[in-house]
Amino acid sequence: MHNTQLIRFKRHTDEYGSLTPVEAGVDIPFDIKRIYYIYDVPPDVMRGFHSHKNLHQVLIPLNGAVSIRLKTPFEETDVHLDKPYEGLYIGPNIWREMYGFTPGSTLLVLASEYYDEADYIRCLNVYKNTYPFTQNGDIK
Ligand code: T46
């Protein structure tokens, strides 16, 4: 989907296990100002339901799995994350909903900015009405 991308990181695997390095500006298309992680999510809980005005993020399922529903006023797609060597980049102006967290899963998020509630749009109608692009990607 527009303004989102699956990123595959390097994997160093041998008989002692696996290691995945993640470098800002190399594997991640922004400087990382904040990390947070989501865990202990009960079954059947959905999270998210918002978009961001300026924030860039990469979501990495460190263990377990989670599904992400991505929406714009014109597109919708679901991405299943279950590999610790794959991350989902989500740019600004994309609505996201997270669901299907497996028991014991941990979702790591790398973010381009410090936490700022003013950057969130948490109402789907406001999101749709203020979406800055037309269907063919031109600025409104
Ligand atoms: C996103 C998805 C993938 C903070 O105090 N600092 C933080 O850095 C964050 C991210 C959250 N919070 C507080 C705000 C709320 O009181 O933690 C509480 C839960 O946040 P929220 O309901 O926004 O969590 P999610 O899982 O719905 O969304 C989070 C991120 O907020 C959001 O940016 O894209 O994960």
PDB file of C-alpha atoms and ligand atoms in Angstrom:
ATOM      1  CA  MET A   1       0.000   0.000   0.000  1.00  0.00           C
ATOM      2  CA  HIS A   2       0.954   3.625  -0.648  1.00  0.00           C
ATOM      3  CA  ASN A   3       3.358   4.955   2.047  1.00  0.00           C
ATOM      4  CA  THR A   4       3.914   1.550   3.676  1.00  0.00           C
ATOM      5  CA  GLN A   5       6.577  -1.094   3.043  1.00  0.00           C
ATOM      6  CA  LEU A   6       7.722  -4.458   4.327  1.00  0.00           C
ATOM      7  CA  ILE A   7      11.420  -4.296   5.186  1.00  0.00           C
ATOM      8  CA  ARG A   8      13.496  -7.470   5.405  1.00  0.00           C
ATOM      9  CA  PHE A   9      16.502  -7.162   7.737  1.00  0.00           C
ATOM     10  CA  LYS A  10      19.725  -9.146   7.642  1.00  0.00           C
ATOM     11  CA  ARG A  11      19.912 -12.421   9.505  1.00  0.00           C
ATOM     12  CA  HIS A  12      23.056 -13.996  10.870  1.00  0.00           C
ATOM     13  CA  THR A  13      22.142 -17.585  11.665  1.00  0.00           C
ATOM     14  CA  ASP A  14      24.403 -20.394  12.753  1.00  0.00           C
ATOM     15  CA  GLU A  15      24.223 -23.337  15.115  1.00  0.00           C
ATOM     16  CA  TYR A  16      24.240 -20.891  18.065  1.00  0.00           C
ATOM     17  CA  GLY A  17      21.046 -19.129  16.940  1.00  0.00           C
ATOM     18  CA  SER A  18      20.122 -16.015  14.947  1.00  0.00           C
ATOM     19  CA  LEU A  19      20.997 -12.329  15.183  1.00  0.00           C
ATOM     20  CA  THR A  20      19.328  -9.476  13.274  1.00  0.00           C
ATOM     21  CA  PRO A  21      20.988  -6.027  13.266  1.00  0.00           C
ATOM     22  CA  VAL A  22      18.823  -2.937  12.627  1.00  0.00           C
ATOM     23  CA  GLU A  23      20.582   0.354  11.855  1.00  0.00           C
ATOM     24  CA  ALA A  24      18.926   3.770  11.626  1.00  0.00           C
ATOM     25  CA  GLY A  25      19.461   5.359   8.223  1.00  0.00           C
ATOM     26  CA  VAL A  26      20.558   1.984   6.780  1.00  0.00           C
ATOM     27  CA  ASP A  27      17.743  -0.476   7.466  1.00  0.00           C
ATOM     28  CA  ILE A  28      15.313   2.162   8.795  1.00  0.00           C
ATOM     29  CA  PRO A  29      14.472   5.132   6.537  1.00  0.00           C
ATOM     30  CA  PHE A  30      14.572   7.722   9.351  1.00  0.00           C
ATOM     31  CA  ASP A  31      16.495   8.650  12.497  1.00  0.00           C
ATOM     32  CA  ILE A  32      15.032   6.809  15.482  1.00  0.00           C
ATOM     33  CA  LYS A  33      14.005   9.129  18.340  1.00  0.00           C
ATOM     34  CA  ARG A  34      11.869   6.690  20.326  1.00  0.00           C
ATOM     35  CA  ILE A  35      11.200   3.011  20.758  1.00  0.00           C
ATOM     36  CA  TYR A  36       8.296   1.363  22.511  1.00  0.00           C
ATOM     37  CA  TYR A  37       6.941  -2.149  22.659  1.00  0.00           C
ATOM     38  CA  ILE A  38       3.482  -3.627  22.979  1.00  0.00           C
ATOM     39  CA  TYR A  39       3.032  -6.863  24.912  1.00  0.00           C
ATOM     40  CA  ASP A  40       0.624  -8.728  27.223  1.00  0.00           C
ATOM     41  CA  VAL A  41      -2.198  -8.055  24.753  1.00  0.00           C
ATOM     42  CA  PRO A  42      -5.179 -10.285  25.596  1.00  0.00           C
ATOM     43  CA  PRO A  43      -6.680 -12.441  22.844  1.00  0.00           C
ATOM     44  CA  ASP A  44      -9.284 -10.709  20.652  1.00  0.00           C
ATOM     45  CA  VAL A  45      -8.091  -7.204  21.611  1.00  0.00           C
ATOM     46  CA  MET A  46      -7.671  -4.678  18.818  1.00  0.00           C
ATOM     47  CA  ARG A  47      -5.413  -1.641  19.204  1.00  0.00           C
ATOM     48  CA  GLY A  48      -4.513   1.372  17.114  1.00  0.00           C
ATOM     49  CA  PHE A  49      -7.485   2.948  15.330  1.00  0.00           C
ATOM     50  CA  HIS A  50      -5.608   6.104  14.453  1.00  0.00           C
ATOM     51  CA  SER A  51      -3.295   7.717  11.917  1.00  0.00           C
ATOM     52  CA  HIS A  52      -0.372  10.080  12.365  1.00  0.00           C
ATOM     53  CA  LYS A  53       0.146  13.465  10.739  1.00  0.00           C
ATOM     54  CA  ASN A  54       3.953  13.385  10.630  1.00  0.00           C
ATOM     55  CA  LEU A  55       5.250  10.237  12.340  1.00  0.00           C
ATOM     56  CA  HIS A  56       7.217   7.519  10.535  1.00  0.00           C
ATOM     57  CA  GLN A  57       7.389   4.123  12.241  1.00  0.00           C
ATOM     58  CA  VAL A  58       8.636   0.561  11.741  1.00  0.00           C
ATOM     59  CA  LEU A  59       6.833  -2.279  13.508  1.00  0.00           C
ATOM     60  CA  ILE A  60       8.840  -5.457  14.245  1.00  0.00           C
ATOM     61  CA  PRO A  61       7.303  -8.588  15.802  1.00  0.00           C
ATOM     62  CA  LEU A  62      10.149  -9.598  18.102  1.00  0.00           C
ATOM     63  CA  ASN A  63       8.320 -12.772  18.975  1.00  0.00           C
ATOM     64  CA  GLY A  64       4.890 -14.142  18.143  1.00  0.00           C
ATOM     65  CA  ALA A  65       2.660 -12.643  15.493  1.00  0.00           C
ATOM     66  CA  VAL A  66       0.245  -9.781  14.904  1.00  0.00           C
ATOM     67  CA  SER A  67      -1.847  -8.543  12.006  1.00  0.00           C
ATOM     68  CA  ILE A  68      -2.047  -4.906  10.945  1.00  0.00           C
ATOM     69  CA  ARG A  69      -4.972  -3.483   8.966  1.00  0.00           C
ATOM     70  CA  LEU A  70      -3.858  -0.471   6.939  1.00  0.00           C
ATOM     71  CA  LYS A  71      -6.376   1.956   5.459  1.00  0.00           C
ATOM     72  CA  THR A  72      -6.565   5.131   3.468  1.00  0.00           C
ATOM     73  CA  PRO A  73      -9.847   6.577   2.163  1.00  0.00           C
ATOM     74  CA  PHE A  74      -9.114   4.681  -1.098  1.00  0.00           C
ATOM     75  CA  GLU A  75      -7.288   1.454  -0.090  1.00  0.00           C
ATOM     76  CA  GLU A  76      -7.322  -1.222   2.582  1.00  0.00           C
ATOM     77  CA  THR A  77      -4.951  -4.140   3.160  1.00  0.00           C
ATOM     78  CA  ASP A  78      -3.973  -6.523   5.950  1.00  0.00           C
ATOM     79  CA  VAL A  79      -0.344  -7.384   6.718  1.00  0.00           C
ATOM     80  CA  HIS A  80       0.594 -10.369   8.874  1.00  0.00           C
ATOM     81  CA  LEU A  81       3.827  -9.917  10.819  1.00  0.00           C
ATOM     82  CA  ASP A  82       5.391 -13.088  12.228  1.00  0.00           C
ATOM     83  CA  LYS A  83       9.104 -12.854  11.452  1.00  0.00           C
ATOM     84  CA  PRO A  84      11.565 -11.014  13.747  1.00  0.00           C
ATOM     85  CA  TYR A  85      13.688 -10.226  10.676  1.00  0.00           C
ATOM     86  CA  GLU A  86      10.854  -8.366   8.915  1.00  0.00           C
ATOM     87  CA  GLY A  87       9.433  -4.953   9.798  1.00  0.00           C
ATOM     88  CA  LEU A  88       6.520  -2.936   8.503  1.00  0.00           C
ATOM     89  CA  TYR A  89       7.216   0.712   7.683  1.00  0.00           C
ATOM     90  CA  ILE A  90       4.172   2.964   8.058  1.00  0.00           C
ATOM     91  CA  GLY A  91       4.477   6.595   6.993  1.00  0.00           C
ATOM     92  CA  PRO A  92       2.229   9.535   7.833  1.00  0.00           C
ATOM     93  CA  ASN A  93      -1.481   9.643   6.932  1.00  0.00           C
ATOM     94  CA  ILE A  94      -2.113   5.878   7.114  1.00  0.00           C
ATOM     95  CA  TRP A  95      -4.890   4.561   9.377  1.00  0.00           C
ATOM     96  CA  ARG A  96      -3.792   1.427  11.319  1.00  0.00           C
ATOM     97  CA  GLU A  97      -5.585  -1.192  13.385  1.00  0.00           C
ATOM     98  CA  MET A  98      -3.696  -4.037  15.114  1.00  0.00           C
ATOM     99  CA  TYR A  99      -5.309  -7.363  15.909  1.00  0.00           C
ATOM    100  CA  GLY A 100      -4.577 -11.061  16.351  1.00  0.00           C
ATOM    101  CA  PHE A 101      -1.703 -10.677  18.824  1.00  0.00           C
ATOM    102  CA  THR A 102      -0.611 -14.219  19.647  1.00  0.00           C
ATOM    103  CA  PRO A 103      -0.162 -15.059  23.363  1.00  0.00           C
ATOM    104  CA  GLY A 104       3.217 -13.867  24.648  1.00  0.00           C
ATOM    105  CA  SER A 105       3.924 -11.771  21.553  1.00  0.00           C
ATOM    106  CA  THR A 106       5.965  -8.567  21.674  1.00  0.00           C
ATOM    107  CA  LEU A 107       5.697  -5.892  18.988  1.00  0.00           C
ATOM    108  CA  LEU A 108       8.662  -3.503  18.890  1.00  0.00           C
ATOM    109  CA  VAL A 109       8.058  -0.080  17.310  1.00  0.00           C
ATOM    110  CA  LEU A 110      10.786   2.297  16.109  1.00  0.00           C
ATOM    111  CA  ALA A 111       9.519   5.869  15.762  1.00  0.00           C
ATOM    112  CA  SER A 112      10.889   8.998  14.089  1.00  0.00           C
ATOM    113  CA  GLU A 113       9.594  11.437  16.754  1.00  0.00           C
ATOM    114  CA  TYR A 114       9.006  11.695  20.474  1.00  0.00           C
ATOM    115  CA  TYR A 115       5.500  10.907  21.708  1.00  0.00           C
ATOM    116  CA  ASP A 116       3.086  13.715  20.841  1.00  0.00           C
ATOM    117  CA  GLU A 117      -0.649  13.179  21.222  1.00  0.00           C
ATOM    118  CA  ALA A 118      -1.250  16.180  18.898  1.00  0.00           C
ATOM    119  CA  ASP A 119       0.198  14.117  16.029  1.00  0.00           C
ATOM    120  CA  TYR A 120      -2.622  11.528  16.302  1.00  0.00           C
ATOM    121  CA  ILE A 121      -5.916  11.497  14.419  1.00  0.00           C
ATOM    122  CA  ARG A 122      -8.071   9.086  16.420  1.00  0.00           C
ATOM    123  CA  CYS A 123     -11.435   9.624  14.684  1.00  0.00           C
ATOM    124  CA  LEU A 124     -11.921   7.782  11.372  1.00  0.00           C
ATOM    125  CA  ASN A 125     -14.326  10.428  10.025  1.00  0.00           C
ATOM    126  CA  VAL A 126     -11.881  13.245  10.815  1.00  0.00           C
ATOM    127  CA  TYR A 127      -9.126  11.155   9.173  1.00  0.00           C
ATOM    128  CA  LYS A 128     -11.163  10.655   6.006  1.00  0.00           C
ATOM    129  CA  ASN A 129     -12.226  14.304   5.855  1.00  0.00           C
ATOM    130  CA  THR A 130      -8.715  15.687   6.352  1.00  0.00           C
ATOM    131  CA  TYR A 131      -6.819  13.129   4.215  1.00  0.00           C
ATOM    132  CA  PRO A 132      -4.473  15.369   2.194  1.00  0.00           C
ATOM    133  CA  PHE A 133      -4.368  13.407  -1.110  1.00  0.00           C
ATOM    134  CA  THR A 134      -6.748  12.669  -3.983  1.00  0.00           C
ATOM    135  CA  GLN A 135      -7.257   9.100  -5.241  1.00  0.00           C
ATOM    136  CA  ASN A 136      -4.435   9.469  -7.791  1.00  0.00           C
ATOM    137  CA  GLY A 137      -2.012  10.781  -5.151  1.00  0.00           C
ATOM    138  CA  ASP A 138      -2.144  14.499  -5.931  1.00  0.00           C
ATOM    139  CA  ILE A 139      -2.175  16.906  -3.001  1.00  0.00           C
ATOM    140  CA  LYS A 140      -5.738  18.200  -2.512  1.00  0.00           C
TER     141      LYS A 140
HETATM  142  C1  T46 B   1       0.967   3.375  16.744  1.00  0.00           C
HETATM  143  C2  T46 B   1       0.728   1.950  17.133  1.00  0.00           C
HETATM  144  C3  T46 B   1       1.464   0.980  16.243  1.00  0.00           C
HETATM  145  C4  T46 B   1       2.954   7.017  25.691  1.00  0.00           C
HETATM  146  O1  T46 B   1       2.867   7.598  26.809  1.00  0.00           O
HETATM  147  N1  T46 B   1       4.112   7.095  24.975  1.00  0.00           N
HETATM  148  C5  T46 B   1       4.268   6.471  23.777  1.00  0.00           C
HETATM  149  O2  T46 B   1       5.352   6.565  23.173  1.00  0.00           O
HETATM  150  C6  T46 B   1       3.159   5.756  23.238  1.00  0.00           C
HETATM  151  C7  T46 B   1       3.279   5.075  21.898  1.00  0.00           C
HETATM  152  C8  T46 B   1       1.995   5.693  23.977  1.00  0.00           C
HETATM  153  N2  T46 B   1       1.906   6.310  25.178  1.00  0.00           N
HETATM  154  C9  T46 B   1       0.681   6.174  25.960  1.00  0.00           C
HETATM  155  C10 T46 B   1      -0.554   6.812  25.368  1.00  0.00           C
HETATM  156  C11 T46 B   1      -1.673   5.946  25.890  1.00  0.00           C
HETATM  157  O3  T46 B   1      -2.074   6.402  27.171  1.00  0.00           O
HETATM  158  O4  T46 B   1       0.377   4.782  26.074  1.00  0.00           O
HETATM  159  C12 T46 B   1      -1.023   4.575  26.053  1.00  0.00           C
HETATM  160  C13 T46 B   1      -1.406   3.580  24.951  1.00  0.00           C
HETATM  161  O5  T46 B   1      -1.188   4.231  23.669  1.00  0.00           O
HETATM  162  P1  T46 B   1      -2.120   3.922  22.395  1.00  0.00           P
HETATM  163  O6  T46 B   1      -3.509   3.679  22.847  1.00  0.00           O
HETATM  164  O7  T46 B   1      -1.901   5.025  21.403  1.00  0.00           O
HETATM  165  O8  T46 B   1      -1.502   2.538  21.859  1.00  0.00           O
HETATM  166  P2  T46 B   1      -1.789   1.780  20.493  1.00  0.00           P
HETATM  167  O9  T46 B   1      -1.242   0.417  20.663  1.00  0.00           O
HETATM  168  O10 T46 B   1      -3.211   1.923  20.081  1.00  0.00           O
HETATM  169  O11 T46 B   1      -0.921   2.580  19.402  1.00  0.00           O
HETATM  170  C14 T46 B   1       0.485   2.573  19.473  1.00  0.00           C
HETATM  171  C15 T46 B   1       1.044   3.973  19.195  1.00  0.00           C
HETATM  172  O12 T46 B   1       0.429   4.924  20.085  1.00  0.00           O
HETATM  173  C16 T46 B   1       0.800   4.438  17.779  1.00  0.00           C
HETATM  174  O13 T46 B   1       1.624   5.542  17.488  1.00  0.00           O
HETATM  175  O14 T46 B   1       1.134   3.663  15.575  1.00  0.00           O
HETATM  176  O15 T46 B   1       1.024   1.665  18.510  1.00  0.00           O
END
